[in-house]
Short mmCIF file of C-alpha atoms in Angstrom, two decimals:
data_model
loop_
_atom_site.label_atom_id
_atom_site.label_comp_id
_atom_site.label_asym_id
_atom_site.label_seq_id
_atom_site.Cartn_x
_atom_site.Cartn_y
_atom_site.Cartn_z
CA MET R 1302 -30.48 -12.33 -0.60
CA PRO R 1303 -30.22 -10.61 2.32
CA TRP R 1304 -28.46 -6.89 1.67
CA ASP R 1305 -24.98 -7.79 3.81
CA VAL R 1306 -24.22 -10.25 1.19
CA LEU R 1307 -25.01 -7.68 -1.82
CA ILE R 1308 -22.99 -5.32 -0.06
CA PHE R 1309 -20.47 -8.13 -0.01
CA TYR R 1310 -20.05 -8.91 -4.10
CA LEU R 1311 -19.70 -5.04 -4.54
CA ILE R 1312 -17.06 -4.89 -2.28
CA ALA R 1313 -15.23 -8.18 -3.17
CA ALA R 1314 -16.38 -6.86 -6.96
CA VAL R 1315 -14.39 -3.87 -6.95
CA CYS R 1316 -11.76 -5.41 -4.93
CA VAL R 1317 -10.60 -8.20 -7.35
CA LEU R 1318 -10.90 -5.64 -10.10
CA SER R 1319 -8.64 -2.78 -8.60
CA ALA R 1320 -6.47 -6.00 -8.44
CA ALA R 1321 -6.45 -6.71 -11.37
CA GLY R 1322 -5.86 -3.58 -12.35
CA VAL R 1323 -2.31 -3.53 -9.92
CA VAL R 1324 -1.23 -6.37 -12.46
CA VAL R 1325 -2.29 -5.13 -15.64
CA ALA R 1326 -1.83 -1.75 -15.57
CA ARG R 1327 0.80 -0.06 -17.71
CA ASN R 1328 1.78 3.16 -15.55
CA PRO R 1329 3.13 2.64 -11.98
CA VAL R 1330 1.30 5.40 -11.11
CA HIS R 1331 -1.83 3.66 -11.68
CA SER R 1332 -1.15 0.46 -9.87
CA ALA R 1333 -0.33 2.48 -7.08
CA ILE R 1334 -3.54 4.26 -6.94
CA PHE R 1335 -5.74 0.99 -7.88
CA LEU R 1336 -3.72 -0.61 -5.02
CA VAL R 1337 -5.05 2.16 -2.99
CA LEU R 1338 -8.74 1.07 -3.96
CA CYS R 1339 -8.31 -2.34 -3.63
CA PHE R 1340 -6.68 -1.61 0.81
CA VAL R 1341 -10.07 0.44 1.22
CA ASN R 1342 -11.62 -1.78 -0.13
CA ILE R 1343 -10.24 -4.48 2.24
CA ALA R 1344 -10.69 -2.25 4.99
CA ALA R 1345 -14.51 -2.24 4.26
CA THR R 1346 -14.57 -6.15 4.85
CA PHE R 1347 -12.70 -6.12 7.86
CA VAL R 1348 -15.42 -3.82 9.42
CA MET R 1349 -18.00 -6.29 7.76
CA MET R 1350 -16.37 -8.63 9.90
CA GLY R 1351 -16.69 -6.64 13.28
CA ALA R 1352 -12.39 -5.55 12.93
CA GLU R 1353 -12.84 -1.79 13.17
CA PHE R 1354 -10.05 -1.21 14.56
CA LEU R 1355 -8.13 -3.31 12.16
CA ALA R 1356 -9.50 -1.31 9.21
CA VAL R 1357 -8.76 1.86 10.64
CA VAL R 1358 -5.31 0.54 10.40
CA GLN R 1359 -5.25 -0.67 7.29
CA VAL R 1360 -6.41 2.61 6.18
CA ILE R 1361 -3.84 4.46 7.70
CA VAL R 1362 -0.69 2.69 7.48
CA TYR R 1363 -1.20 0.87 4.47
CA THR R 1364 -3.30 3.82 1.88
CA GLY R 1365 -1.63 6.26 4.18
CA ALA R 1366 1.37 5.19 4.93
CA ILE R 1367 3.10 2.40 2.40
CA LEU R 1368 1.23 3.95 -0.39
CA VAL R 1369 2.35 7.14 -0.20
CA LEU R 1370 5.97 5.77 0.02
CA VAL R 1371 5.90 3.75 -2.68
CA LEU R 1372 4.59 7.02 -4.90
CA PHE R 1373 7.27 9.26 -3.41
CA VAL R 1374 10.39 6.29 -4.35
CA LEU R 1375 8.63 6.09 -7.92
CA MET R 1376 9.07 9.72 -8.40
CA LEU R 1377 12.85 8.96 -7.12
CA VAL R 1378 13.37 6.61 -9.49
CA ASN R 1379 14.66 7.83 -12.72
CA PRO R 1380 11.71 6.87 -15.03
CA ASP R 1381 14.63 5.29 -17.83
CA ASP R 1382 14.69 2.59 -15.43
CA LEU R 1383 11.70 1.61 -15.10
CA PRO R 1384 11.16 -0.89 -18.05
CA GLU R 1385 8.58 -0.88 -21.04
CA PHE R 1386 4.97 -3.09 -20.18
CA HIS R 1387 5.42 -4.28 -23.90
CA ALA R 1388 8.76 -5.92 -23.20
CA ALA R 1389 6.90 -8.39 -20.62
CA ARG R 1390 7.64 -11.37 -21.02
CA PRO R 1391 5.27 -14.08 -22.93
CA VAL R 1392 5.96 -17.14 -21.31
CA GLN R 1393 6.28 -16.29 -17.90
CA ARG R 1394 2.75 -14.86 -18.32
CA TYR R 1395 1.54 -17.44 -19.19
CA VAL R 1396 2.63 -20.02 -17.05
CA GLY R 1397 2.00 -17.34 -14.22
CA LEU R 1398 -1.98 -17.74 -15.47
CA LEU R 1399 -1.92 -21.61 -15.51
CA LEU R 1400 -0.33 -22.15 -12.15
CA GLY R 1401 -2.76 -19.14 -10.97
CA ALA R 1402 -5.53 -21.03 -12.44
CA ILE R 1403 -4.42 -24.22 -10.49
CA LEU R 1404 -3.79 -22.52 -7.09
CA LEU R 1405 -7.64 -20.96 -7.39
CA LEU R 1406 -9.16 -24.44 -8.08
CA GLU R 1407 -7.19 -25.92 -5.18
CA VAL R 1408 -7.90 -23.36 -2.73
CA GLY R 1409 -11.63 -23.24 -4.12
CA ALA R 1410 -11.89 -27.31 -3.26
CA ALA R 1411 -10.23 -26.76 0.05
CA ILE R 1412 -12.59 -24.20 0.79
CA VAL R 1413 -15.48 -25.92 -0.16
CA THR R 1414 -15.04 -29.28 1.04
CA ARG R 1415 -13.15 -28.31 4.51
CA SER R 1416 -15.14 -30.02 7.54
CA VAL R 1417 -13.38 -29.27 10.18
CA SER R 1418 -14.64 -25.98 11.92
CA GLY R 1419 -12.21 -25.74 14.65
CA GLU R 1420 -13.88 -24.64 18.70
CA GLN R 1421 -15.62 -21.63 19.02
CA GLY R 1422 -13.60 -19.07 21.00
CA THR R 1423 -14.83 -16.69 23.69
CA ALA R 1424 -15.19 -13.75 21.64
CA THR R 1425 -18.62 -13.47 21.07
CA PRO R 1426 -19.91 -10.35 19.94
CA ASP R 1427 -21.56 -10.35 23.06
CA ASN R 1428 -18.60 -10.37 24.90
CA ILE R 1429 -16.83 -8.06 22.31
CA ALA R 1430 -19.60 -5.73 23.17
CA ALA R 1431 -19.31 -6.20 27.36
CA VAL R 1432 -15.57 -4.81 27.23
CA GLY R 1433 -16.57 -1.87 25.10
CA GLY R 1434 -16.21 -2.64 21.78
CA ASN R 1435 -13.29 -4.07 18.89
CA THR R 1436 -10.97 -1.39 19.91
CA GLN R 1437 -10.73 -2.62 23.50
CA ALA R 1438 -11.24 -5.91 23.58
CA LEU R 1439 -8.31 -6.25 20.56
CA GLY R 1440 -6.43 -4.13 22.98
CA ARG R 1441 -6.39 -6.36 25.70
CA VAL R 1442 -5.87 -9.37 23.92
CA LEU R 1443 -2.52 -7.36 22.52
CA TYR R 1444 -1.18 -6.89 25.91
CA SER R 1445 -2.38 -9.81 27.52
CA ASP R 1446 -1.53 -13.01 25.95
CA TYR R 1447 1.02 -11.26 23.28
CA LEU R 1448 2.32 -8.97 25.04
CA LEU R 1449 6.16 -10.46 24.10
CA ALA R 1450 4.89 -10.33 20.31
CA PHE R 1451 4.24 -6.37 20.71
CA GLU R 1452 7.58 -5.99 21.71
CA VAL R 1453 9.29 -7.85 19.61
CA VAL R 1454 7.61 -6.08 16.84
CA SER R 1455 8.59 -2.73 17.97
CA LEU R 1456 12.30 -3.78 17.60
CA VAL R 1457 11.74 -5.12 14.31
CA LEU R 1458 9.82 -1.55 13.24
CA LEU R 1459 13.25 0.33 15.08
CA VAL R 1460 15.75 -2.31 12.85
CA GLY R 1461 13.31 -1.54 9.94
CA VAL R 1462 13.80 2.45 10.27
CA VAL R 1463 18.06 1.81 10.61
CA GLY R 1464 18.05 -0.35 7.83
CA ALA R 1465 16.20 1.92 5.71
CA ILE R 1466 17.97 4.62 6.71
CA VAL R 1467 21.45 2.70 5.63
CA LEU R 1468 20.39 1.34 2.36
CA ALA R 1469 19.24 4.49 1.44
CA LEU R 1470 22.77 6.90 2.04
CA PRO R 1471 24.51 7.61 -0.75
CA GLU R 1472 27.88 5.04 -1.04
CA ARG R 1473 30.25 8.03 0.24
CA LEU R 1474 29.06 10.08 2.91
CA GLY R 1475 31.04 13.01 1.31
CA GLU R 1476 29.07 13.26 -1.39
CA ARG R 1477 25.93 13.88 -0.02
CA PRO R 1478 23.24 15.76 -1.82
CA SER R 1479 24.58 19.06 -1.88
CA VAL R 1480 22.29 20.96 -4.21
CA ALA R 1481 19.07 20.48 -2.50
CA ARG R 1482 21.00 21.94 1.00
CA ARG R 1483 22.62 25.01 -0.47
CA GLY R 1484 19.20 27.08 0.51
CA SER R 1485 18.79 25.71 3.72
CA ILE R 1486 19.61 27.19 6.88
CA SER R 1487 22.96 25.80 8.41
CA LEU R 1488 23.31 26.67 11.58
CA SER R 1489 27.29 25.75 11.33
CA HIS R 1490 27.44 28.51 8.51
CA PRO R 1491 29.18 31.40 9.16
CA ARG R 1492 26.49 33.36 6.98
CA GLY R 1493 23.70 31.30 7.51
CA VAL R 1494 23.30 31.25 11.51
CA ASP R 1495 20.56 34.06 12.09
CA ALA R 1496 18.97 31.55 13.90
CA ALA R 1497 21.81 31.13 16.27
CA LEU R 1498 22.81 34.74 16.50
CA PRO R 1499 21.68 36.86 19.23
CA GLU R 1500 18.94 39.06 18.74
CA GLY R 1501 19.93 42.63 17.23
CA ARG R 1502 23.43 41.63 15.69
CA PRO R 1503 23.41 41.39 11.58
CA ALA R 1504 23.26 38.32 10.14
CA GLY R 1505 26.35 39.05 7.71
CA GLU R 1506 29.01 39.67 10.73
CA THR R 1507 31.18 36.48 10.76
CA LEU R 1508 30.98 35.42 14.75
CA ILE R 1509 32.23 31.70 13.62
CA PRO R 1510 36.43 31.71 11.91
CA THR R 1511 36.09 30.75 8.66
CA ARG R 1512 38.90 28.78 6.65
CA HIS R 1513 41.06 31.38 6.70
CA SER R 1514 42.03 30.46 10.63
CA THR R 1515 44.83 28.22 10.21
CA SER R 1516 43.53 24.56 11.26
CA PRO R 1517 44.78 21.60 9.90
CA THR R 1518 41.85 19.68 10.80
CA ARG R 1519 38.39 20.09 9.90
CA ALA R 1520 35.72 19.41 12.54
CA SER R 1521 34.97 15.93 13.29
CA GLY R 1522 30.73 17.20 13.13
CA ALA R 1523 31.14 19.40 10.23
CA VAL R 1524 30.45 16.67 7.59
CA ALA R 1525 26.73 17.57 8.31
CA THR R 1526 27.10 20.84 6.49
CA GLY R 1527 28.39 19.22 2.99
CA ASN R 1528 29.89 22.56 1.84
CA ASP R 1529 33.25 24.17 1.19
CA ARG R 1530 32.72 26.93 3.32
CA GLU R 1531 32.27 24.67 6.73
CA VAL R 1532 33.49 25.75 10.43
CA SER R 1533 37.12 24.50 10.59
CA ALA R 1534 36.60 24.36 14.59
CA GLY R 1535 40.51 24.22 15.07
CA PRO R 1536 42.20 25.70 17.86
CA THR R 1537 40.88 29.13 16.74
CA PRO R 1538 39.22 30.95 20.01
CA THR R 1539 35.70 30.23 19.54
CA GLY R 1540 34.41 31.06 23.33
CA VAL R 1541 32.10 33.38 21.71
CA VAL R 1542 29.99 31.06 19.38
CA ARG R 1543 30.43 27.79 21.90
CA ASP R 1544 28.63 29.95 24.56
CA LEU R 1545 26.09 31.60 22.32
CA VAL R 1546 25.48 27.92 20.96
CA MET R 1547 25.47 26.21 24.27
CA THR R 1548 22.35 28.21 25.24
CA ARG R 1549 20.39 27.64 21.89
CA ASP R 1550 20.29 23.31 21.64
CA ALA R 1551 23.30 21.33 23.11
CA ASP R 1552 23.05 18.34 21.51
CA ALA R 1553 22.73 19.46 17.68
CA PHE R 1554 26.35 21.84 18.46
CA GLY R 1555 28.48 19.17 20.60
CA HIS R 1556 30.45 18.70 17.88
CA MET R 1557 31.89 22.37 17.55
CA GLY R 1558 33.10 22.13 21.39
CA ASP R 1559 34.39 19.13 22.05
CA LYS R 1560 37.42 20.75 20.61
CA ARG R 1561 39.23 22.76 23.00
CA MET Q 1345 -25.86 -17.63 -1.40
CA GLY Q 1346 -27.63 -17.02 1.39
CA GLU Q 1347 -26.14 -16.52 4.80
CA LEU Q 1348 -23.06 -14.51 4.52
CA GLY Q 1349 -20.15 -17.02 5.99
CA VAL Q 1350 -16.60 -17.20 6.48
CA ASP Q 1351 -16.43 -18.98 3.07
CA HIS Q 1352 -17.28 -15.76 1.32
CA PHE Q 1353 -14.41 -13.59 2.51
CA LEU Q 1354 -11.65 -16.98 2.14
CA PHE Q 1355 -12.77 -17.21 -1.63
CA LEU Q 1356 -11.88 -13.50 -1.86
CA SER Q 1357 -8.93 -13.73 -0.14
CA ALA Q 1358 -7.98 -16.61 -2.29
CA ALA Q 1359 -8.54 -14.55 -5.39
CA LEU Q 1360 -6.49 -11.56 -4.32
CA PHE Q 1361 -3.66 -13.61 -3.19
CA ILE Q 1362 -3.95 -15.46 -6.44
CA ILE Q 1363 -3.60 -11.85 -8.19
CA GLY Q 1364 -1.13 -10.61 -6.28
CA MET Q 1365 1.36 -13.87 -7.48
CA MET Q 1366 0.67 -13.92 -10.85
CA GLY Q 1367 1.48 -9.84 -10.79
CA VAL Q 1368 4.88 -10.67 -9.06
CA LEU Q 1369 5.28 -14.02 -11.79
CA THR Q 1370 4.58 -11.41 -14.63
CA ARG Q 1371 5.26 -8.43 -14.30
CA ARG Q 1372 9.02 -7.55 -14.27
CA ASN Q 1373 9.23 -3.83 -12.49
CA LEU Q 1374 10.25 -4.22 -9.01
CA LEU Q 1375 7.66 -1.67 -7.73
CA ILE Q 1376 5.07 -3.46 -9.47
CA ILE Q 1377 6.12 -6.41 -7.75
CA PHE Q 1378 6.66 -5.14 -4.76
CA MET Q 1379 3.14 -3.88 -5.09
CA CYS Q 1380 1.91 -7.46 -5.58
CA VAL Q 1381 3.62 -8.55 -2.49
CA GLU Q 1382 1.44 -5.97 -0.40
CA LEU Q 1383 -1.70 -7.09 -2.27
CA MET Q 1384 -0.68 -11.01 -1.10
CA THR Q 1385 0.04 -9.89 2.76
CA ASN Q 1386 -3.68 -8.20 2.60
CA ALA Q 1387 -4.98 -11.80 0.63
CA VAL Q 1388 -3.65 -13.38 3.94
CA ASN Q 1389 -5.09 -10.36 6.87
CA LEU Q 1390 -8.49 -11.12 4.74
CA SER Q 1391 -7.94 -14.84 5.37
CA LEU Q 1392 -6.77 -14.41 9.35
CA VAL Q 1393 -9.11 -11.86 9.61
CA ALA Q 1394 -12.05 -14.19 8.73
CA PHE Q 1395 -11.08 -17.32 10.57
CA GLY Q 1396 -11.43 -15.20 13.96
CA TRP Q 1397 -14.47 -13.92 12.60
CA GLY Q 1398 -16.14 -17.14 12.22
CA LEU Q 1399 -14.28 -18.76 15.39
CA ASN Q 1400 -15.58 -15.89 17.58
CA SER Q 1401 -12.05 -15.29 18.22
CA LEU Q 1402 -9.76 -12.58 18.47
CA ASP Q 1403 -6.43 -14.01 18.15
CA GLY Q 1404 -6.52 -13.79 13.66
CA GLN Q 1405 -7.22 -9.67 14.50
CA ALA Q 1406 -3.71 -9.59 16.51
CA PHE Q 1407 -2.04 -11.69 13.88
CA ALA Q 1408 -3.41 -9.06 11.67
CA VAL Q 1409 -1.74 -6.07 13.27
CA PHE Q 1410 1.45 -8.02 13.97
CA ILE Q 1411 1.85 -8.37 10.08
CA VAL Q 1412 0.76 -5.06 9.07
CA ALA Q 1413 3.57 -3.75 11.72
CA VAL Q 1414 5.93 -5.73 9.76
CA ALA Q 1415 5.17 -5.26 6.59
CA ALA Q 1416 5.45 -1.45 7.34
CA ALA Q 1417 8.94 -2.37 7.98
CA GLU Q 1418 9.19 -4.61 5.00
CA ALA Q 1419 7.64 -1.88 3.16
CA ALA Q 1420 10.75 0.85 4.30
CA VAL Q 1421 13.85 -1.76 3.86
CA GLY Q 1422 12.34 -2.71 0.52
CA LEU Q 1423 12.13 0.39 -1.43
CA ALA Q 1424 15.29 1.97 0.29
CA ILE Q 1425 16.72 -1.39 -1.41
CA ILE Q 1426 15.04 -0.41 -5.33
CA MET Q 1427 16.25 3.29 -4.10
CA ALA Q 1428 19.66 1.58 -3.69
CA LEU Q 1429 19.47 -0.19 -7.39
CA SER Q 1430 18.21 2.68 -9.13
CA ARG Q 1431 21.15 4.89 -7.88
CA ARG Q 1432 23.56 2.55 -8.44
CA GLN Q 1433 22.30 0.10 -11.20
CA ARG Q 1434 20.20 2.64 -13.48
CA THR Q 1435 17.42 -0.07 -13.48
CA VAL Q 1436 14.60 -1.60 -11.67
CA ASP Q 1437 13.83 -4.20 -14.49
CA VAL Q 1438 14.16 -7.58 -12.30
CA ASP Q 1439 15.23 -9.11 -15.83
CA ALA Q 1440 18.39 -6.79 -15.74
CA LEU Q 1441 19.25 -7.37 -12.45
CA ARG Q 1442 21.75 -10.49 -12.65
CA SER Q 1443 24.75 -9.35 -11.06
CA LEU Q 1444 24.36 -12.14 -8.60
CA ARG Q 1445 23.69 -15.06 -11.44
CA ASP Q 1446 26.11 -14.20 -13.59
#
C-alpha cells in the first residue's frame, strides 16, 4: 500500500473519531476541542489534495475564528441554561442512528457505483505550477470567473456583521452593561477625561459642566457613557471643551459640538 | 486500496456529514447542534475539493472559499441568536424553545 493512502487512512481515522467525539461528548467545551481536532485534520486532507490555500483558510477561519467564537459564547451562556446530557431523547437517538446508517449506505452505494467521471478541467498540476502555485491559480479563478460572487460575499459578510451586532444588543438600549464599563475611561466624563485634557492639567479639575448646569435636554450622543454622571451638553458655554475635543478626534466627539 | 483516489475523500466526507447529521438529530444543546452544522458544512467542502481534485478543476476550491465565507457570517449571526436566546429565554435547550409552536 502506498504511503499516501496510509497517511490518508490515519488522518481519516482521527477525523471520524474526533467528529464522533463532538457528538457524544458531555461537556460542550470538549465538543469544541474535538471539533478543532477534526477541522485541522480536514485541513490536512486539503493539503493532500493540493489545496494549500484552502487548508490555511480552513485553519484560520474555522479553528481560529469560528471555534473561538463558539467558546466565547459557551462562556457567556449561563451554565445553568445548558441542557443535561443524560436527559437526551432516546427515540430521537435511535431514529438518528437509523437514518444515519441508511444515508451512509445510500451515499456509499452512490460513490461505488458511479460511472460518470466528468470532463477533465485545465487545472492540471503542471498548469498550476506554471502560474506559481495553488494560491495564484485560485486567485486568478476567483478574480476572473467568480468576480461577481466574490463581491456579493463581501456584502454578505457586511450584513452578517450588522445582523450579529443588532441581535447581540441588549433589548433596551438604556440597560447598557454598566458594570463592565465602570472602570473604563470615559472621555465624556468630567473625571475620566485625562486623555482629553491638555498636558499639565490635573485630571480632577472639571472642565466639562456636570449636571448642576441647568439643562433640560440631555446630549443626543450621551448614551455612549451609560452612567448617571453624564455630561449634559445643554446651552452652557462649552467652547473650551469643544475646542479641546476637536483637536483630538473629531468623529468620536461630534455629538458634543452639535448643540451650540 | 491501491491508488489514492477521489472515492477515499468522498467516503470520508460522507462519514463526516452523517456524523454531523446524527449530532443535529440527537443532541439538545443548541451550541452543539451549531457545531454539528459546521461539521456538515466542512464535509461538503471536502467533497467539493475532492471532486475538483479528481477533475483537475479549481472551481471546487472556489466554491469552498465562498462556503467558508458564508459559514463565517452564519456563525456570527447564529451565535448572536444563541446569546439572545440565552439572555431572553434562560435556556439553550431546543426542546424547551417551543414558543413558536405553542
